[in-house]
Short mmCIF file of C-alpha atoms and ligand atoms in Angstrom, two decimals:
data_model
loop_
_atom_site.label_atom_id
_atom_site.label_comp_id
_atom_site.label_asym_id
_atom_site.label_seq_id
_atom_site.Cartn_x
_atom_site.Cartn_y
_atom_site.Cartn_z
CA MET S 1 -24.83 -153.46 -12.25
CA ASP S 2 -25.54 -155.78 -15.18
CA ALA S 3 -23.11 -154.60 -17.84
CA THR S 4 -25.43 -155.53 -20.69
CA ARG S 5 -28.33 -153.30 -19.66
CA LEU S 6 -28.57 -149.55 -19.89
CA PRO S 7 -28.49 -147.91 -16.45
CA THR S 8 -31.73 -147.11 -14.71
CA ARG S 9 -32.69 -143.61 -13.72
CA ARG S 10 -31.85 -144.42 -10.10
CA ASP S 11 -28.37 -145.90 -10.91
CA VAL S 12 -27.44 -142.87 -12.83
CA PHE S 13 -28.87 -140.29 -10.48
CA ARG S 14 -26.96 -141.81 -7.56
CA LYS S 15 -23.71 -141.33 -9.50
CA LEU S 16 -24.76 -137.94 -10.70
CA ALA S 17 -25.61 -136.68 -7.24
CA ALA S 18 -22.11 -137.55 -6.05
CA ALA S 19 -20.44 -136.06 -9.12
CA THR S 20 -22.38 -132.83 -9.27
CA ALA S 21 -22.32 -132.16 -5.54
CA ALA S 22 -18.67 -131.24 -5.87
CA LEU S 23 -19.14 -129.00 -8.88
CA ALA S 24 -22.57 -127.46 -8.71
CA SER S 25 -23.32 -124.50 -6.56
CA PRO S 26 -26.76 -123.24 -5.65
CA CYS S 27 -28.41 -120.61 -7.75
CA PRO S 28 -29.77 -117.93 -5.43
CA ALA S 29 -30.98 -115.78 -8.29
CA PHE S 30 -33.24 -118.53 -9.55
CA ALA S 31 -35.40 -118.38 -6.44
CA GLN S 32 -36.09 -114.75 -7.32
CA GLY S 33 -36.98 -115.74 -10.89
CA ALA S 34 -34.03 -113.99 -12.54
CA ALA S 35 -31.48 -116.71 -13.20
CA ARG S 36 -28.97 -115.87 -15.90
CA VAL S 37 -27.76 -118.43 -18.38
CA ALA S 38 -25.17 -117.59 -20.98
CA VAL S 39 -24.40 -119.66 -24.04
CA ILE S 40 -21.16 -119.26 -26.00
CA GLY S 41 -21.44 -120.19 -29.68
CA GLY S 42 -24.45 -119.82 -31.96
CA GLY S 43 -24.14 -123.01 -34.00
CA PHE S 44 -26.41 -126.03 -34.00
CA GLY S 45 -25.61 -126.67 -30.32
CA GLY S 46 -25.56 -123.17 -28.85
CA ALA S 47 -28.41 -121.60 -30.82
CA SER S 48 -30.67 -124.59 -30.10
CA CYS S 49 -29.73 -124.50 -26.44
CA ALA S 50 -30.41 -120.76 -26.00
CA ARG S 51 -33.78 -121.21 -27.62
CA ALA S 52 -34.61 -124.29 -25.53
CA PHE S 53 -33.88 -122.37 -22.29
CA ARG S 54 -36.41 -119.68 -23.19
CA ARG S 55 -38.97 -122.27 -24.22
CA ILE S 56 -38.57 -124.24 -20.99
CA ASP S 57 -38.75 -121.13 -18.79
CA PRO S 58 -39.52 -117.73 -20.34
CA LYS S 59 -38.42 -116.05 -17.10
CA LEU S 60 -34.79 -117.07 -17.61
CA GLN S 61 -32.40 -114.36 -18.75
CA VAL S 62 -30.71 -116.04 -21.69
CA THR S 63 -27.74 -114.55 -23.53
CA LEU S 64 -26.26 -116.02 -26.67
CA ILE S 65 -22.70 -114.88 -27.42
CA GLU S 66 -21.80 -115.29 -31.09
CA PRO S 67 -19.62 -112.91 -33.14
CA LYS S 68 -21.01 -113.76 -36.57
CA THR S 69 -24.18 -112.12 -37.84
CA PHE S 70 -24.75 -115.05 -40.19
CA TYR S 71 -24.27 -118.69 -39.36
CA PHE S 72 -22.99 -120.75 -42.30
CA ALA S 73 -24.10 -124.39 -41.87
CA CYS S 74 -21.72 -127.28 -42.60
CA PRO S 75 -24.40 -129.90 -43.39
CA PHE S 76 -25.06 -129.66 -47.15
CA SER S 77 -21.95 -127.47 -47.59
CA ASN S 78 -20.44 -130.32 -49.64
CA GLU S 79 -23.31 -129.80 -52.11
CA ALA S 80 -22.39 -126.09 -52.24
CA ILE S 81 -18.73 -127.02 -52.91
CA ALA S 82 -19.87 -129.24 -55.78
CA GLY S 83 -22.00 -126.46 -57.27
CA LEU S 84 -25.28 -128.25 -56.47
CA ARG S 85 -26.49 -125.61 -54.01
CA GLU S 86 -26.29 -121.86 -53.55
CA PHE S 87 -24.14 -120.61 -50.68
CA GLU S 88 -27.07 -118.45 -49.54
CA ALA S 89 -29.05 -121.63 -48.75
CA GLN S 90 -26.46 -122.38 -46.03
CA GLN S 91 -26.83 -119.04 -44.20
CA PHE S 92 -29.00 -118.32 -41.19
CA THR S 93 -29.47 -115.30 -38.93
CA TYR S 94 -30.22 -114.96 -35.22
CA ASP S 95 -33.23 -112.69 -35.72
CA ARG S 96 -35.85 -115.27 -34.80
CA ILE S 97 -33.90 -116.36 -31.73
CA ALA S 98 -33.67 -112.74 -30.57
CA ALA S 99 -37.41 -112.34 -31.23
CA GLU S 100 -38.03 -115.15 -28.74
CA GLY S 101 -36.39 -113.12 -25.98
CA VAL S 102 -32.79 -114.35 -26.17
CA THR S 103 -30.28 -111.50 -25.87
CA VAL S 104 -27.90 -112.03 -28.77
CA VAL S 105 -24.51 -110.43 -28.18
CA ALA S 106 -22.42 -110.14 -31.36
CA GLN S 107 -19.06 -110.58 -29.67
CA THR S 108 -16.33 -113.19 -29.30
CA ALA S 109 -15.93 -114.56 -25.79
CA VAL S 110 -12.25 -114.21 -24.92
CA LYS S 111 -12.18 -115.11 -21.23
CA VAL S 112 -14.13 -117.15 -18.70
CA ASP S 113 -13.74 -116.52 -14.98
CA ALA S 114 -15.47 -119.55 -13.48
CA ARG S 115 -14.97 -118.33 -9.92
CA ALA S 116 -16.58 -114.93 -10.58
CA ARG S 117 -19.01 -116.54 -13.04
CA ALA S 118 -18.26 -114.01 -15.73
CA VAL S 119 -17.46 -114.13 -19.44
CA GLY S 120 -15.05 -111.55 -20.85
CA LEU S 121 -15.91 -110.28 -24.32
CA ALA S 122 -13.63 -109.01 -27.10
CA ASP S 123 -14.90 -105.43 -26.66
CA GLY S 124 -13.61 -105.42 -23.07
CA THR S 125 -16.99 -105.77 -21.37
CA SER S 126 -17.97 -108.72 -19.25
CA LEU S 127 -21.14 -110.65 -18.66
CA GLY S 128 -22.19 -112.45 -15.47
CA TYR S 129 -23.96 -115.81 -15.41
CA ASP S 130 -25.35 -118.38 -13.02
CA ARG S 131 -24.75 -121.20 -15.50
CA LEU S 132 -22.69 -121.13 -18.66
CA VAL S 133 -23.05 -123.43 -21.68
CA LEU S 134 -20.13 -123.74 -24.08
CA SER S 135 -20.85 -124.79 -27.65
CA PRO S 136 -17.88 -123.34 -29.56
CA GLY S 137 -17.56 -126.18 -32.07
CA ILE S 138 -14.05 -127.00 -33.22
CA SER S 139 -10.78 -125.28 -33.84
CA MET S 140 -8.02 -126.58 -36.09
CA ARG S 141 -4.84 -127.99 -34.55
CA PHE S 142 -2.49 -125.85 -36.55
CA ASP S 143 0.41 -127.31 -34.56
CA ALA S 144 -0.35 -130.90 -35.58
CA LEU S 145 0.59 -131.07 -39.25
CA THR S 146 3.97 -129.65 -40.25
CA GLY S 147 3.52 -126.79 -42.71
CA TYR S 148 -0.23 -126.42 -42.14
CA ASP S 149 -0.99 -123.16 -40.39
CA GLU S 150 -3.61 -120.44 -40.87
CA ALA S 151 -1.75 -119.03 -43.87
CA ALA S 152 -1.53 -122.50 -45.46
CA ALA S 153 -5.31 -122.88 -45.04
CA THR S 154 -5.82 -119.95 -47.41
CA LYS S 155 -3.97 -121.93 -50.11
CA MET S 156 -5.00 -125.48 -49.11
CA PRO S 157 -8.49 -124.94 -47.63
CA HIS S 158 -9.90 -127.33 -45.04
CA ALA S 159 -13.48 -126.09 -45.49
CA TRP S 160 -14.26 -127.86 -42.21
CA ILE S 161 -15.68 -124.70 -40.64
CA ALA S 162 -18.14 -123.49 -43.22
CA GLY S 163 -18.00 -119.98 -44.68
CA ASP S 164 -15.09 -118.38 -46.54
CA GLN S 165 -13.24 -121.69 -46.60
CA THR S 166 -16.19 -123.40 -48.33
CA ILE S 167 -16.32 -120.69 -50.98
CA LEU S 168 -12.53 -120.83 -51.49
CA LEU S 169 -12.59 -124.58 -52.13
CA ARG S 170 -15.46 -124.17 -54.58
CA ARG S 171 -13.58 -121.43 -56.46
CA GLN S 172 -10.43 -123.56 -56.66
CA LEU S 173 -12.38 -126.46 -58.17
CA GLU S 174 -13.95 -124.12 -60.71
CA ALA S 175 -10.54 -122.72 -61.68
CA MET S 176 -8.87 -126.13 -62.04
CA ASP S 177 -8.11 -127.38 -65.57
CA ASP S 178 -9.55 -130.64 -66.84
CA GLY S 179 -7.08 -133.44 -66.07
CA GLY S 180 -6.16 -132.01 -62.64
CA LEU S 181 -5.78 -133.86 -59.35
CA VAL S 182 -7.83 -133.06 -56.23
CA VAL S 183 -6.26 -134.39 -53.03
CA LEU S 184 -8.31 -134.71 -49.83
CA ALA S 185 -6.25 -135.22 -46.66
CA VAL S 186 -8.35 -136.83 -43.92
CA PRO S 187 -7.21 -136.86 -40.26
CA ALA S 188 -7.54 -139.64 -37.69
CA ALA S 189 -10.53 -139.67 -35.34
CA PRO S 190 -11.95 -137.84 -33.48
CA LEU S 191 -13.11 -135.33 -36.05
CA ARG S 192 -16.22 -133.31 -36.84
CA CYS S 193 -18.70 -135.38 -38.88
CA PRO S 194 -16.65 -138.54 -39.57
CA PRO S 195 -18.37 -139.54 -42.87
CA ALA S 196 -18.32 -136.01 -44.38
CA PRO S 197 -14.85 -136.34 -46.06
CA TYR S 198 -16.16 -139.26 -48.11
CA GLU S 199 -19.38 -137.42 -48.95
CA ARG S 200 -17.19 -134.53 -50.11
CA ALA S 201 -15.02 -136.79 -52.27
CA SER S 202 -18.19 -138.20 -53.87
CA LEU S 203 -19.75 -134.83 -54.62
CA ILE S 204 -16.49 -133.36 -55.95
CA ALA S 205 -16.29 -136.42 -58.23
CA HIS S 206 -19.84 -135.69 -59.35
CA TYR S 207 -18.85 -132.12 -60.27
CA LEU S 208 -15.73 -133.30 -62.10
CA LYS S 209 -17.54 -136.07 -63.95
CA THR S 210 -20.01 -133.57 -65.35
CA LYS S 211 -17.58 -130.66 -66.00
CA LYS S 212 -13.97 -131.94 -66.10
CA PRO S 213 -14.11 -135.68 -66.67
CA ARG S 214 -10.33 -136.26 -66.91
CA CYS S 215 -9.79 -135.11 -63.31
CA LYS S 216 -9.22 -137.48 -60.39
CA VAL S 217 -9.84 -137.39 -56.63
CA LEU S 218 -7.25 -138.89 -54.29
CA ILE S 219 -8.10 -139.43 -50.62
CA LEU S 220 -5.10 -139.68 -48.29
CA ASP S 221 -6.57 -141.13 -45.12
CA ALA S 222 -5.12 -141.42 -41.60
CA LYS S 223 -7.69 -144.17 -40.91
CA ASP S 224 -8.10 -147.68 -42.23
CA GLY S 225 -11.87 -148.06 -41.98
CA PHE S 226 -14.60 -145.42 -42.00
CA SER S 227 -18.30 -145.03 -41.36
CA GLN S 228 -20.61 -146.54 -44.01
CA GLN S 229 -17.54 -147.60 -46.00
CA ARG S 230 -19.21 -150.27 -48.13
CA LEU S 231 -22.03 -147.94 -49.05
CA PHE S 232 -19.57 -145.28 -50.17
CA GLU S 233 -17.28 -147.67 -52.02
CA ASN S 234 -20.16 -149.33 -53.86
CA ALA S 235 -21.47 -145.91 -54.87
CA TRP S 236 -18.02 -144.86 -56.13
CA GLU S 237 -17.77 -148.00 -58.24
CA GLU S 238 -21.25 -147.49 -59.63
CA LEU S 239 -21.17 -143.71 -60.19
CA TYR S 240 -17.52 -142.71 -60.52
CA PRO S 241 -15.53 -145.72 -61.75
CA GLY S 242 -11.79 -144.98 -61.78
CA MET S 243 -12.23 -141.41 -60.54
CA ILE S 244 -11.77 -141.79 -56.77
CA GLU S 245 -8.74 -143.48 -55.26
CA ARG S 246 -8.27 -143.87 -51.51
CA ILE S 247 -4.99 -144.66 -49.76
CA ALA S 248 -5.74 -145.92 -46.26
CA LEU S 249 -3.53 -145.60 -43.16
CA SER S 250 -2.01 -149.06 -43.54
CA GLN S 251 -1.17 -148.32 -47.20
CA GLY S 252 0.66 -145.12 -46.23
CA GLY S 253 -2.24 -142.67 -46.42
CA ARG S 254 -1.41 -140.62 -43.31
CA VAL S 255 -0.32 -137.11 -44.20
CA THR S 256 2.77 -136.06 -42.25
CA SER S 257 3.38 -132.58 -43.65
CA VAL S 258 2.36 -130.16 -46.38
CA GLU S 259 4.21 -127.64 -48.53
CA PRO S 260 1.77 -124.88 -49.46
CA ALA S 261 4.18 -123.13 -51.88
CA THR S 262 4.02 -126.11 -54.25
CA ASN S 263 0.66 -127.58 -53.14
CA THR S 264 2.50 -130.72 -52.09
CA ILE S 265 1.14 -133.20 -49.57
CA VAL S 266 3.64 -135.52 -47.95
CA THR S 267 3.10 -139.01 -46.49
CA ASP S 268 5.68 -141.53 -45.24
CA PHE S 269 5.40 -143.29 -48.60
CA GLY S 270 5.31 -140.50 -51.13
CA ASN S 271 4.70 -136.89 -52.13
CA TYR S 272 1.59 -135.81 -54.01
CA THR S 273 1.30 -132.54 -55.88
CA ALA S 274 -2.30 -131.42 -56.04
CA ASP S 275 -4.08 -129.01 -58.35
CA VAL S 276 -6.59 -128.55 -55.54
CA ALA S 277 -5.50 -129.56 -52.03
CA ASN S 278 -8.30 -129.95 -49.48
CA VAL S 279 -6.36 -130.50 -46.27
CA ILE S 280 -8.53 -131.34 -43.24
CA PRO S 281 -6.19 -131.12 -40.24
CA PRO S 282 -6.66 -132.73 -36.81
CA GLN S 283 -9.10 -130.82 -34.61
CA ARG S 284 -9.89 -129.92 -31.02
CA ALA S 285 -12.63 -128.10 -29.13
CA GLY S 286 -13.12 -124.41 -29.96
CA ARG S 287 -10.41 -122.28 -28.32
CA ILE S 288 -12.64 -120.76 -25.63
CA ALA S 289 -13.12 -124.25 -24.13
CA ASP S 290 -9.39 -124.31 -23.47
CA ILE S 291 -9.39 -120.78 -22.09
CA ALA S 292 -12.25 -121.70 -19.75
CA GLY S 293 -10.29 -124.72 -18.49
CA ALA S 294 -12.96 -127.12 -19.74
CA ALA S 295 -10.75 -129.02 -22.24
CA ASP S 296 -8.43 -131.81 -21.08
CA ASN S 297 -5.14 -132.89 -22.65
CA THR S 298 -6.97 -134.52 -25.57
CA GLY S 299 -8.15 -131.04 -26.58
CA TRP S 300 -11.81 -132.00 -26.00
CA CYS S 301 -14.09 -131.43 -22.99
CA PRO S 302 -15.00 -134.23 -20.59
CA ILE S 303 -18.60 -133.98 -19.38
CA ASP S 304 -21.18 -135.75 -17.31
CA PRO S 305 -23.47 -137.17 -20.03
CA ILE S 306 -26.65 -136.59 -18.02
CA THR S 307 -26.21 -132.89 -17.35
CA PHE S 308 -23.41 -132.05 -19.81
CA ALA S 309 -21.67 -130.49 -16.79
CA SER S 310 -17.96 -130.03 -17.32
CA LYS S 311 -15.92 -132.49 -15.28
CA LEU S 312 -13.27 -129.79 -14.90
CA VAL S 313 -14.99 -126.47 -14.20
CA PRO S 314 -18.02 -125.76 -11.97
CA ASN S 315 -21.28 -124.31 -13.34
CA ILE S 316 -20.13 -124.81 -16.93
CA HIS S 317 -21.76 -127.25 -19.34
CA VAL S 318 -20.34 -128.27 -22.72
CA ILE S 319 -22.30 -129.51 -25.72
CA GLY S 320 -21.81 -130.14 -29.43
CA ASP S 321 -18.57 -131.03 -31.15
CA ALA S 322 -16.49 -129.64 -28.27
CA CYS S 323 -17.57 -132.28 -25.72
CA ILE S 324 -16.44 -135.87 -25.33
CA ALA S 325 -19.63 -137.80 -25.95
CA GLY S 326 -18.47 -141.40 -26.47
CA ALA S 327 -20.30 -143.17 -29.28
CA LEU S 328 -22.33 -140.12 -30.25
CA PRO S 329 -20.65 -138.81 -33.43
CA LYS S 330 -19.76 -135.13 -33.66
CA SER S 331 -22.67 -133.93 -35.78
CA ALA S 332 -25.29 -131.20 -36.05
CA SER S 333 -27.89 -133.80 -35.25
CA ALA S 334 -26.10 -134.70 -31.99
CA ALA S 335 -25.38 -131.06 -31.05
CA HIS S 336 -29.05 -130.19 -31.52
CA ALA S 337 -30.24 -133.13 -29.40
CA GLN S 338 -27.63 -132.45 -26.70
CA ALA S 339 -28.66 -128.78 -26.62
CA LYS S 340 -32.24 -129.55 -25.66
CA ALA S 341 -31.26 -132.18 -23.11
CA CYS S 342 -28.66 -129.83 -21.61
CA ALA S 343 -31.11 -126.92 -21.26
CA ALA S 344 -33.61 -129.22 -19.52
CA ALA S 345 -30.91 -130.61 -17.21
CA VAL S 346 -29.57 -127.16 -16.29
CA VAL S 347 -33.06 -125.92 -15.40
CA SER S 348 -33.59 -129.06 -13.30
CA LEU S 349 -30.29 -128.53 -11.49
CA MET S 350 -31.10 -124.88 -10.82
CA THR S 351 -34.48 -125.81 -9.35
CA GLY S 352 -33.15 -128.74 -7.31
CA LYS S 353 -34.87 -131.42 -9.37
CA ALA S 354 -33.39 -134.67 -10.67
CA PRO S 355 -32.42 -134.25 -14.32
CA GLU S 356 -33.98 -136.61 -16.84
CA ILE S 357 -31.65 -139.23 -18.28
CA PRO S 358 -31.19 -138.23 -21.90
CA ARG S 359 -31.91 -140.63 -24.71
CA LEU S 360 -30.61 -138.88 -27.79
CA THR S 361 -31.36 -139.65 -31.39
CA GLY S 362 -28.75 -138.93 -34.02
CA ALA S 363 -29.09 -139.28 -37.79
CA CYS S 364 -26.50 -138.75 -40.44
CA TYR S 365 -27.30 -138.54 -44.16
CA ASN S 366 -24.68 -138.79 -46.87
CA THR S 367 -25.36 -137.64 -50.38
CA VAL S 368 -23.06 -139.05 -53.05
CA ALA S 369 -24.85 -137.64 -56.11
CA PRO S 370 -28.06 -135.71 -56.72
CA GLY S 371 -30.94 -138.03 -55.76
CA TYR S 372 -28.59 -140.63 -54.23
CA ALA S 373 -28.12 -140.74 -50.45
CA PHE S 374 -27.86 -143.19 -47.56
CA SER S 375 -27.89 -142.80 -43.82
CA LEU S 376 -26.95 -144.02 -40.38
CA SER S 377 -29.12 -143.40 -37.34
CA GLY S 378 -28.86 -144.38 -33.71
CA VAL S 379 -30.15 -143.82 -30.19
CA TYR S 380 -27.62 -143.01 -27.49
CA ALA S 381 -27.84 -143.06 -23.69
CA PRO S 382 -25.36 -142.53 -20.86
CA ARG S 383 -23.40 -145.37 -19.40
CA ASP S 384 -20.18 -145.26 -17.38
CA GLY S 385 -19.78 -141.55 -17.98
CA LEU S 386 -20.16 -141.63 -21.76
CA PHE S 387 -22.88 -142.02 -24.36
CA ILE S 388 -23.23 -145.53 -25.72
CA GLU S 389 -25.39 -146.74 -28.53
CA ALA S 390 -28.63 -148.32 -27.30
CA GLU S 391 -28.70 -151.91 -28.47
CA GLY S 392 -30.92 -152.66 -31.45
CA ALA S 393 -31.82 -149.01 -31.96
CA SER S 394 -29.36 -148.11 -34.70
CA SER S 395 -29.81 -148.63 -38.40
CA THR S 396 -27.77 -148.15 -41.55
CA SER S 397 -29.12 -148.10 -45.09
CA PRO S 398 -28.91 -151.51 -46.74
CA VAL S 399 -25.88 -152.02 -48.96
CA ASP S 400 -27.84 -153.48 -51.88
CA ALA S 401 -30.86 -151.18 -51.96
CA PRO S 402 -32.38 -150.13 -55.30
CA ARG S 403 -31.93 -146.58 -56.62
CA GLU S 404 -35.48 -145.65 -55.54
CA THR S 405 -34.43 -146.20 -51.91
CA ARG S 406 -31.38 -143.96 -52.42
CA ALA S 407 -33.62 -141.33 -54.03
CA ARG S 408 -36.03 -141.48 -51.10
CA GLU S 409 -33.13 -141.06 -48.67
CA ALA S 410 -31.97 -138.00 -50.60
CA GLU S 411 -35.42 -136.49 -50.11
CA THR S 412 -35.36 -137.38 -46.41
CA ALA S 413 -31.91 -135.80 -46.10
CA SER S 414 -33.19 -132.57 -47.56
CA ALA S 415 -36.25 -132.63 -45.28
CA TRP S 416 -33.95 -133.27 -42.30
CA PHE S 417 -31.89 -130.17 -43.12
CA THR S 418 -35.00 -128.02 -43.51
CA ALA S 419 -36.38 -129.27 -40.19
CA ILE S 420 -33.20 -128.94 -38.11
CA THR S 421 -32.36 -125.46 -39.40
CA ALA S 422 -35.97 -124.32 -38.87
CA ASP S 423 -35.94 -125.66 -35.32
CA THR S 424 -32.55 -124.06 -34.60
CA PHE S 425 -32.71 -120.71 -36.41
CA GLY S 426 -36.13 -120.37 -38.06
P1 LIG C 1 -20.75 -125.10 -34.63
O1 LIG C 1 -21.97 -125.37 -35.41
O2 LIG C 1 -19.46 -125.01 -35.35
O3 LIG C 1 -20.99 -123.73 -33.87
C1 LIG C 1 -19.99 -123.15 -33.09
C2 LIG C 1 -20.25 -121.65 -33.03
O4 LIG C 1 -19.49 -121.12 -31.95
C3 LIG C 1 -19.81 -120.91 -34.29
O5 LIG C 1 -20.88 -120.16 -34.81
C4 LIG C 1 -18.67 -120.01 -33.80
O6 LIG C 1 -18.64 -118.74 -34.46
C5 LIG C 1 -19.01 -119.86 -32.31
N1 LIG C 1 -17.84 -119.57 -31.46
C6 LIG C 1 -16.68 -120.25 -31.38
N2 LIG C 1 -15.88 -119.67 -30.48
C7 LIG C 1 -16.56 -118.64 -29.94
C8 LIG C 1 -16.26 -117.66 -28.96
N3 LIG C 1 -15.07 -117.62 -28.36
N4 LIG C 1 -17.21 -116.72 -28.66
C9 LIG C 1 -18.41 -116.74 -29.28
N5 LIG C 1 -18.75 -117.64 -30.21
C10 LIG C 1 -17.83 -118.58 -30.55
N6 LIG C 1 -23.72 -132.90 -39.15
C11 LIG C 1 -24.90 -133.54 -39.34
O7 LIG C 1 -25.62 -133.84 -38.38
N7 LIG C 1 -25.32 -133.87 -40.59
C12 LIG C 1 -24.59 -133.58 -41.70
O8 LIG C 1 -25.00 -133.89 -42.82
C13 LIG C 1 -23.35 -132.90 -41.52
N8 LIG C 1 -22.60 -132.59 -42.59
C14 LIG C 1 -21.39 -131.97 -42.41
C15 LIG C 1 -20.60 -131.70 -43.53
C16 LIG C 1 -19.37 -131.10 -43.36
C17 LIG C 1 -18.52 -130.82 -44.56
C18 LIG C 1 -18.91 -130.76 -42.07
C19 LIG C 1 -17.56 -130.11 -41.88
C20 LIG C 1 -19.69 -131.01 -40.95
C21 LIG C 1 -20.94 -131.62 -41.10
N9 LIG C 1 -21.75 -131.91 -40.00
C22 LIG C 1 -22.94 -132.57 -40.19
C23 LIG C 1 -21.27 -131.63 -38.63
C24 LIG C 1 -21.88 -130.35 -38.03
O9 LIG C 1 -21.70 -129.24 -38.85
C25 LIG C 1 -21.26 -130.07 -36.67
O10 LIG C 1 -21.19 -131.26 -35.94
C26 LIG C 1 -22.10 -129.05 -35.91
O11 LIG C 1 -22.05 -127.81 -36.58
C27 LIG C 1 -21.63 -128.91 -34.46
O12 LIG C 1 -22.36 -127.90 -33.80
P2 LIG C 1 -21.65 -127.02 -32.67
O13 LIG C 1 -22.70 -126.13 -32.11
O14 LIG C 1 -20.89 -127.88 -31.76
O15 LIG C 1 -20.55 -126.16 -33.46
#
């Protein structure tokens, strides 16, 4: 195959047929019109997927397993941390999804028996399925950073799973005296929403500039370069001169341990005592992915990018942040697009049809101040078992655009959030 072209439908289906033959098993129930699909995780991936199943085929028995009554969205949570948005604007319920015929079970999935095709729930009951979709998001690698465990996170919040952690970080910023130091520890890739740490640093700086102008933000980064770097750095120079400092990996920015008792963050080159320590640790797929046997030794879940079928466990599909999706960044935008493609592929597989080859669009908006945003968007398609970026289909905001362009992008960002949350939960 010509390595410079995207694969054709036939190329990919040939590979897919071989790969899925080993894993997929027939779905006898489907012939009787009562196939059962279960989805674990009611975030942007899982909630969208459950809904898409019902919309594709209202006869499907769809169950969404999610312990929380309210979903707290991460996109725009940096605005909430900076006091630019109410926390309530980040919360969504599952009422509309239930009204569309999805059975919403408010439980944590604690076990997956792939052979028996059953999910064990925290209340001791179990739920059978013909196909299972996992969209559990991320869990923190509390073993990866010396000193950073669950207890440390209550003192040095990560705020990388939105909710109580987001509120805690906001409260700490409010309580900090003018002249204090905020330290953001950023892990190496892969991580949920790669540009979000820099958006957070920007919006915290905005809050400090307006309320506590003698404060500083220090980013300790385990990476050298990052997404949309020039756009961020230009904005920092323009909006927050002297307020944000970043120490990159090659300058000694990688955090090696933390000491919560003194709010100290340690790198190979120095110790930093923070007034507010926002420590984002390394991550992995949500714990249930591991329990199900769908995560490999990287901590993430290898999948077939056409069907999202796990490469490790039969009749299980993985979407969202938990899966290994190549060039497709871990984002709400990607999880939402994967969810719809996955539901369509699963229905195709269950009815013996060839799944469509997904072509997924992802967009990522970064707000650095009210009315000032920029973005990155791309189109992604499968090749060689991963998603790659379709050539010529991606775009990043220009580096030297006027403020009107940034203001327009801020409006588009807000419209994007309204649209994606309405499509997922509304
Ligand atoms: P999640 O949305 O985290 O959903 C996972 C769900 O699974 C949770 O509700 C959880 O309770 C549930 N769950 C986990 N385990 C179990 C279990 N055992 N049983 C039952 N349920 C379970 N993305 C963008 O596209 N644009 C942005 O602007 C953006 N901004 C961001 C800003 C920040 C600060 C952060 C941290 C992230 C941002 N993201 C953004 C990324 C986005 O939030 C995630 O990529 C997205 O939420 C992933 O969706 P998901 O369904 O994989 O996981």
